[in-house]
Short mmCIF file of C-alpha atoms in Angstrom, two decimals:
data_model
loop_
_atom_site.label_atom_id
_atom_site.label_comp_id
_atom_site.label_asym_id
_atom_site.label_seq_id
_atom_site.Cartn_x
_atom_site.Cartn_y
_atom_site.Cartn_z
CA UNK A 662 -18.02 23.96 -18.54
CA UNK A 663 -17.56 23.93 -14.73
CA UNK A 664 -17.11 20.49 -13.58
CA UNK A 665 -18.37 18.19 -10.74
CA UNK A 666 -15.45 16.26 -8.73
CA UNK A 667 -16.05 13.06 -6.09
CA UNK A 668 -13.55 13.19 -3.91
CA UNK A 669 -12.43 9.70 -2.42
CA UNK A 670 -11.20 10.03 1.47
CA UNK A 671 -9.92 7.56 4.17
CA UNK A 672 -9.50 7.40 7.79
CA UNK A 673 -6.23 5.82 8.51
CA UNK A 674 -4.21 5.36 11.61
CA UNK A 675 -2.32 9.01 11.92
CA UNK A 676 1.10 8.41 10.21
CA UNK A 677 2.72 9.55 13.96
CA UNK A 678 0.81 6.66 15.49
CA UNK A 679 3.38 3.83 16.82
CA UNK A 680 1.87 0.47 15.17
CA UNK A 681 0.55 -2.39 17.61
CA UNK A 682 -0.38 -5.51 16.25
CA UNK A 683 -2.97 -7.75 17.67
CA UNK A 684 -2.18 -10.45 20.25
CA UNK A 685 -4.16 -12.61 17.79
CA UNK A 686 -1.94 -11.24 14.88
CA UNK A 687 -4.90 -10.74 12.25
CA UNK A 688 -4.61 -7.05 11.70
CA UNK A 689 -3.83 -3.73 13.78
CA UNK A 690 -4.54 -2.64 16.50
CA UNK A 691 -7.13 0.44 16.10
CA UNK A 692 -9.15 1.23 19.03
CA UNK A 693 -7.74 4.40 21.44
CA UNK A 694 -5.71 5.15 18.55
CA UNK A 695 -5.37 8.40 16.66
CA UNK A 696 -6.73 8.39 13.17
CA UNK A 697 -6.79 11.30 10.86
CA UNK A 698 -7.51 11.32 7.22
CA UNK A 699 -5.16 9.88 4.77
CA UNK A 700 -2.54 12.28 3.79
CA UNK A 701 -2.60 11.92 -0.17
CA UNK A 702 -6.63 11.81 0.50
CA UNK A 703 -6.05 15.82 1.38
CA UNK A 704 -3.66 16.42 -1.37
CA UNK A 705 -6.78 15.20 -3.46
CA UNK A 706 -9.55 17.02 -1.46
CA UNK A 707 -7.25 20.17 -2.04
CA UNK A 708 -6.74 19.94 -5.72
CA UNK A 709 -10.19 19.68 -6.09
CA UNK A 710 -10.95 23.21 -3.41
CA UNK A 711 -8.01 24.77 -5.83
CA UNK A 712 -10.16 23.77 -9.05
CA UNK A 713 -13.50 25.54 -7.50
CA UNK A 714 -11.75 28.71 -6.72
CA UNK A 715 -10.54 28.66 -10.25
CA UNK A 716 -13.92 28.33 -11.16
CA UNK A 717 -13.00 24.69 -13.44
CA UNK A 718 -15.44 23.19 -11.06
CA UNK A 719 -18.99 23.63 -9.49
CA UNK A 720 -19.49 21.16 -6.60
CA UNK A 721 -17.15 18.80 -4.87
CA UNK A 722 -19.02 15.71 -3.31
CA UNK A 723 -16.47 13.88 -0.90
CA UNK A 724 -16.90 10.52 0.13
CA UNK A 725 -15.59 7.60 2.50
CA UNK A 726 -16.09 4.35 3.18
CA UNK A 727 -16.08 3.34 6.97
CA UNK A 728 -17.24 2.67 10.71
CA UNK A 729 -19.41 5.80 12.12
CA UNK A 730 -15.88 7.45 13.03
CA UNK A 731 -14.83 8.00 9.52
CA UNK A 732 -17.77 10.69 9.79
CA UNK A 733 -15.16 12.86 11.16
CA UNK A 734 -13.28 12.46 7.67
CA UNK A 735 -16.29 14.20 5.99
CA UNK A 736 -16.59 16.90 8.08
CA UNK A 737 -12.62 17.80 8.00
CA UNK A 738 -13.28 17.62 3.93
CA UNK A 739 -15.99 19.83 4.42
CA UNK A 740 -14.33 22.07 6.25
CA UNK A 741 -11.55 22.57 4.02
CA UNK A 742 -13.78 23.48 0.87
CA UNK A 743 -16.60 20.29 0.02
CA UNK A 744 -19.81 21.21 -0.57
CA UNK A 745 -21.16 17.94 0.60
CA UNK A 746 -20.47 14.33 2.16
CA UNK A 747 -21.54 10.58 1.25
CA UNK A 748 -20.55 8.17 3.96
CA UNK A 749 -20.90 4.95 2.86
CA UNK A 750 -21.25 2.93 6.60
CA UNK A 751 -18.68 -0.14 6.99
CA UNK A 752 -19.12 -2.11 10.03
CA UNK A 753 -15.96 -2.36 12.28
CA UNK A 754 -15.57 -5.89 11.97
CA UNK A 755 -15.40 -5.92 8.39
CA UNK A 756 -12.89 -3.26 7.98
CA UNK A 757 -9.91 -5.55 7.51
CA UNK A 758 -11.13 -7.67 4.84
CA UNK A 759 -12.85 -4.11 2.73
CA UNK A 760 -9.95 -4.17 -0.21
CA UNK A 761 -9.70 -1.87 -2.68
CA UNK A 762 -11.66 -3.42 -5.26
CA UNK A 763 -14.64 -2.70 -2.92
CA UNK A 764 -14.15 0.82 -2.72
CA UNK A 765 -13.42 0.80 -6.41
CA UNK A 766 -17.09 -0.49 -7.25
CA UNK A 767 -18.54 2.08 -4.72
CA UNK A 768 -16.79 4.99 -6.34
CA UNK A 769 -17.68 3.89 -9.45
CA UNK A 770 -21.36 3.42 -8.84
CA UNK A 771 -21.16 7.02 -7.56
CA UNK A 772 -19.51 8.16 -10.02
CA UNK A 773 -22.36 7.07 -12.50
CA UNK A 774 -25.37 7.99 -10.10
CA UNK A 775 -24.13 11.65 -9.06
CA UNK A 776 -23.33 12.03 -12.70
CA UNK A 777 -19.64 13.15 -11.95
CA UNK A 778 -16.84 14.93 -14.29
CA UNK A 779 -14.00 13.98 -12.44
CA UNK A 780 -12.84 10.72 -9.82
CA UNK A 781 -10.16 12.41 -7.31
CA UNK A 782 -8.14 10.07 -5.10
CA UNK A 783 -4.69 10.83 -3.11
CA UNK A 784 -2.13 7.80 -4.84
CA UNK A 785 -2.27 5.74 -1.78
CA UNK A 786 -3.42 5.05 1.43
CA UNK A 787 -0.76 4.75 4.05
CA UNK A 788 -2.26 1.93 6.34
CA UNK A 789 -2.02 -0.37 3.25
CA UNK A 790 0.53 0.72 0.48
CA UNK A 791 -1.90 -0.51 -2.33
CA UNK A 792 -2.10 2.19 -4.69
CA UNK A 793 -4.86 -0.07 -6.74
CA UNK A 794 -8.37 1.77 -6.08
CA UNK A 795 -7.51 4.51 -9.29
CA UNK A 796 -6.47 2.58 -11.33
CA UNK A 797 -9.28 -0.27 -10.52
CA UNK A 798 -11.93 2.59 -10.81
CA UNK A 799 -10.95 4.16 -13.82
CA UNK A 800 -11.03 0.30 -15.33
CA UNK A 801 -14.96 -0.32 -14.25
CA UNK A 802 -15.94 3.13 -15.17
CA UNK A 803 -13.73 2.67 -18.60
CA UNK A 804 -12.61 6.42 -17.89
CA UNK A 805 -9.34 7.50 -18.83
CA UNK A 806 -6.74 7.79 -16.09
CA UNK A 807 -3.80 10.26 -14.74
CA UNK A 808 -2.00 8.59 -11.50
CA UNK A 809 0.49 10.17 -9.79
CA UNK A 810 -0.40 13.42 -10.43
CA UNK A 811 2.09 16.62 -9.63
CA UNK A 812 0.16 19.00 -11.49
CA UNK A 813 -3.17 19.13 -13.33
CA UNK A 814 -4.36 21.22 -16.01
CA UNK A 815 -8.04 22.12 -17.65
CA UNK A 816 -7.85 22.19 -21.45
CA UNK A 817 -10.37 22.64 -24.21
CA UNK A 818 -10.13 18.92 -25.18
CA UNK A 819 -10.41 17.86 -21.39
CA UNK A 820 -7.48 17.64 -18.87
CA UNK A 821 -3.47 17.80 -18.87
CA UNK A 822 -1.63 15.80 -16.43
CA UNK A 823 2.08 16.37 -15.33
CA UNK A 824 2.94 12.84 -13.52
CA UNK A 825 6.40 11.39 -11.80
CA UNK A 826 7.91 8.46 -13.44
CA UNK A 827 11.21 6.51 -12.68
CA UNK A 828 12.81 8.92 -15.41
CA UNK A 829 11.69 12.36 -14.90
CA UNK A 830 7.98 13.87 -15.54
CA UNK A 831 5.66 12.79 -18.37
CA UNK A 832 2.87 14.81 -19.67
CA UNK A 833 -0.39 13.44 -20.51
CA UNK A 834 -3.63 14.39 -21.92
CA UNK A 835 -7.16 13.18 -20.96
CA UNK A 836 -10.47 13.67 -22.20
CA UNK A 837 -13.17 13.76 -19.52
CA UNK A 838 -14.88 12.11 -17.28
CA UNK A 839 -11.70 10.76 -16.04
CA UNK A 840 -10.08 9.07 -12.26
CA UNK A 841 -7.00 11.11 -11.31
CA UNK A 842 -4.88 9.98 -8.21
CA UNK A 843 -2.81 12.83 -6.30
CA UNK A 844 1.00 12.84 -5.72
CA UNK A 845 2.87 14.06 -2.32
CA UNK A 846 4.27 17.33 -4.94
CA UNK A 847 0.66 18.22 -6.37
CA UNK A 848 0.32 20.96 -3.49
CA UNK A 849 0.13 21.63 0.03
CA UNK A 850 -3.19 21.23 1.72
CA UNK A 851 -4.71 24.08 3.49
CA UNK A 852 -5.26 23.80 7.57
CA UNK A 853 -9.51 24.35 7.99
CA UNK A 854 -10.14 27.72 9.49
CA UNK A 855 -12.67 27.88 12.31
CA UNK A 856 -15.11 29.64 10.81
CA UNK A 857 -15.23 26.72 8.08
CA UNK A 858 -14.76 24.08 10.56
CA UNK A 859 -18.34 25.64 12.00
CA UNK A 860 -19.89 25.78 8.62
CA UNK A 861 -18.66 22.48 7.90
CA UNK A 862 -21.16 21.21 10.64
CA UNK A 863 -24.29 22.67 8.44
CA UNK A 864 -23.59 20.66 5.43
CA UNK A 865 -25.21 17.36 4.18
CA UNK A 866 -24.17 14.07 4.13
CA UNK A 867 -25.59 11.39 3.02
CA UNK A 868 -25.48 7.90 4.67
CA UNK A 869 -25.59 4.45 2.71
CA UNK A 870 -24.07 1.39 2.55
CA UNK A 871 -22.68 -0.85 0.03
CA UNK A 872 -26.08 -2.81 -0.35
CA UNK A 873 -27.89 0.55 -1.10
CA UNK A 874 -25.26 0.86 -4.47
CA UNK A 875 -25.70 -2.72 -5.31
CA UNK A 876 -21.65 -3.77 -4.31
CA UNK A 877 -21.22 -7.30 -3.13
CA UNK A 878 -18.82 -6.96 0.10
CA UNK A 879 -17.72 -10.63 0.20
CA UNK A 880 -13.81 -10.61 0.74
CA UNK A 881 -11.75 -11.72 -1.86
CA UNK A 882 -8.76 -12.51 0.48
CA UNK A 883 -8.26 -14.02 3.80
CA UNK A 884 -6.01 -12.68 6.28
CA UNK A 885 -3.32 -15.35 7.59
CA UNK A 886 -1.20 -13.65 9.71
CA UNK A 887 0.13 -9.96 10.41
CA UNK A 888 4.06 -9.50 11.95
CA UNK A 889 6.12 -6.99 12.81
CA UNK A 890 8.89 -6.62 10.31
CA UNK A 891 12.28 -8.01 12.13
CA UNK A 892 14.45 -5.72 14.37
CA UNK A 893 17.40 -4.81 12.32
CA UNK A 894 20.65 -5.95 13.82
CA UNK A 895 23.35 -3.29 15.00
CA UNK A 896 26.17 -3.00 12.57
CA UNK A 897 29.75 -3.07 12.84
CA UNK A 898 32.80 -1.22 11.96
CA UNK A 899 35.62 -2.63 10.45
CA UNK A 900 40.03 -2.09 10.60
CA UNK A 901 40.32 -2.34 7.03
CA UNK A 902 39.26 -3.99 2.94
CA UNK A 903 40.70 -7.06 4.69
CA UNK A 904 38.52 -6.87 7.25
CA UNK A 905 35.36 -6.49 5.26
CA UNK A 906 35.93 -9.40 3.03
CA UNK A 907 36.47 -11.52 5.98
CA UNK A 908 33.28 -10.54 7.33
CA UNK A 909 31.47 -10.90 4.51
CA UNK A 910 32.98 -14.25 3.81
CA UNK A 911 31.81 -15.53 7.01
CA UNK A 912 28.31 -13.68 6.51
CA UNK A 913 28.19 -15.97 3.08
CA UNK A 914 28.20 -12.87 1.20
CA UNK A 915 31.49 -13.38 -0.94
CA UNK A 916 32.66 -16.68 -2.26
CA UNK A 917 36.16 -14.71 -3.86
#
């Protein structure tokens, strides 16, 4: 049975972007910045282009949730393999308080209308570190999940999953539908020839917004304040042990 993946993907600041925060301090800033689409996001989109050619799947719907920019998202999915695009439309302003329990409910509820096989997200996002939309997805759908993913498997019985843990890899299996996430070591994406990037232009997607699937967007958290983490003081060398345990006596490190 060929399956049909949705394929979660976020515009994020581009990881070689210097971060500014706002004078105001109550996020990032994002305008005249480079954004590009989340790194694990393509790991996932990937995986998903490698399952078609394998012919495991039959369509690969991609989706993100964002201003009118993140359209560009879409189309570099697109042009990498998707067949076709839902943008669900976020409005600027309300970018900094959409958590990943929103986007959880929205991939779920199109997981359920487009009648999916398969939930494919990259781990994390790297604007926010939260690694909680899988895992949050897979518990409203009540799918079984495989995070961290470094290599996936079809079976007769559904899916095997080789993920990282602290102590080595562990194997699981999964029946289907099921939410996988993608690791960094599930496989290298593919740079979107020109030819595809052309193509890319011809295909559909679909705009929406959260109202249209029925998802409340009302934030669950408030945003206080947003820093800079602290410039690291220099280090210094010391003579000698003696040395060091002086220092660190007078740094209130060592009480001996």
């Amino acid at each position: 049975m060929a399956l049909k993946v949705l394929v979660g993907c976020k515009r994020v600041i581009d990881y070689a972007v210097k971060i500014r925060i706002k004078p105001d301090k109550l996020g990032v800033v994002t305008e005249g910045v480079k954004h590009s689409m989340n790194p694990f996001d393509e790991i996932a989109v990937e995986e998903a282009v490698r399952l078609k050619e394998r012919k495991l799947a039959k369509e690969i719907i991609v989706v993100t949730c964002g201003p009118p920019q993140a359209a560009e998202t879409i189309r570099t999915a697109l042009a990498m393999g998707a067949d076709r695009g839902i943008h669900v439309e976020i409005p600027l302003d309300q970018m900094d308080t959409f958590q990943p329990l929103h986007v959880s409910k929205v991939l779920a509820k199109l997981a359920e209308k487009e009648k999916v096989d398969i939930v494919m997200l990259g781990k994390l996002a790297i604007d926010d570190d939260s690694n909680q939309t899988a895992q949050m997805t897979a518990s409203l759908l009540d799918w079984p999940q495989g995070v961290f993913a470094s290599k996936i498997d079809k079976t007769d019985a559904g899916l095997e999953i080789i993920r990282e843990v602290d102590g080595g890899l562990e194997t699981i299996r999964t029946t289907l539908p099921a939410v996988l996430s993608a690791d960094l070591r599930l496989n290298e994406p593919r740079y979107a020839t020109l030819p595809n990037i052309m193509k890319a232009k011809k295909k559909k997607v679909v705009k929406m917004t959260p109202a249209d699937l029925g998802v409340d967007m009302a934030p669950r958290i408030q945003i206080v304040s947003v820093e800079d983490p602290p410039v690291r003081e220099a280090g210094q060398t010391v003579a000698d042990v003696d040395d060091l345990v002086a220092k660190l006596k007078e740094k209130g490190f060592s009480s001996a």
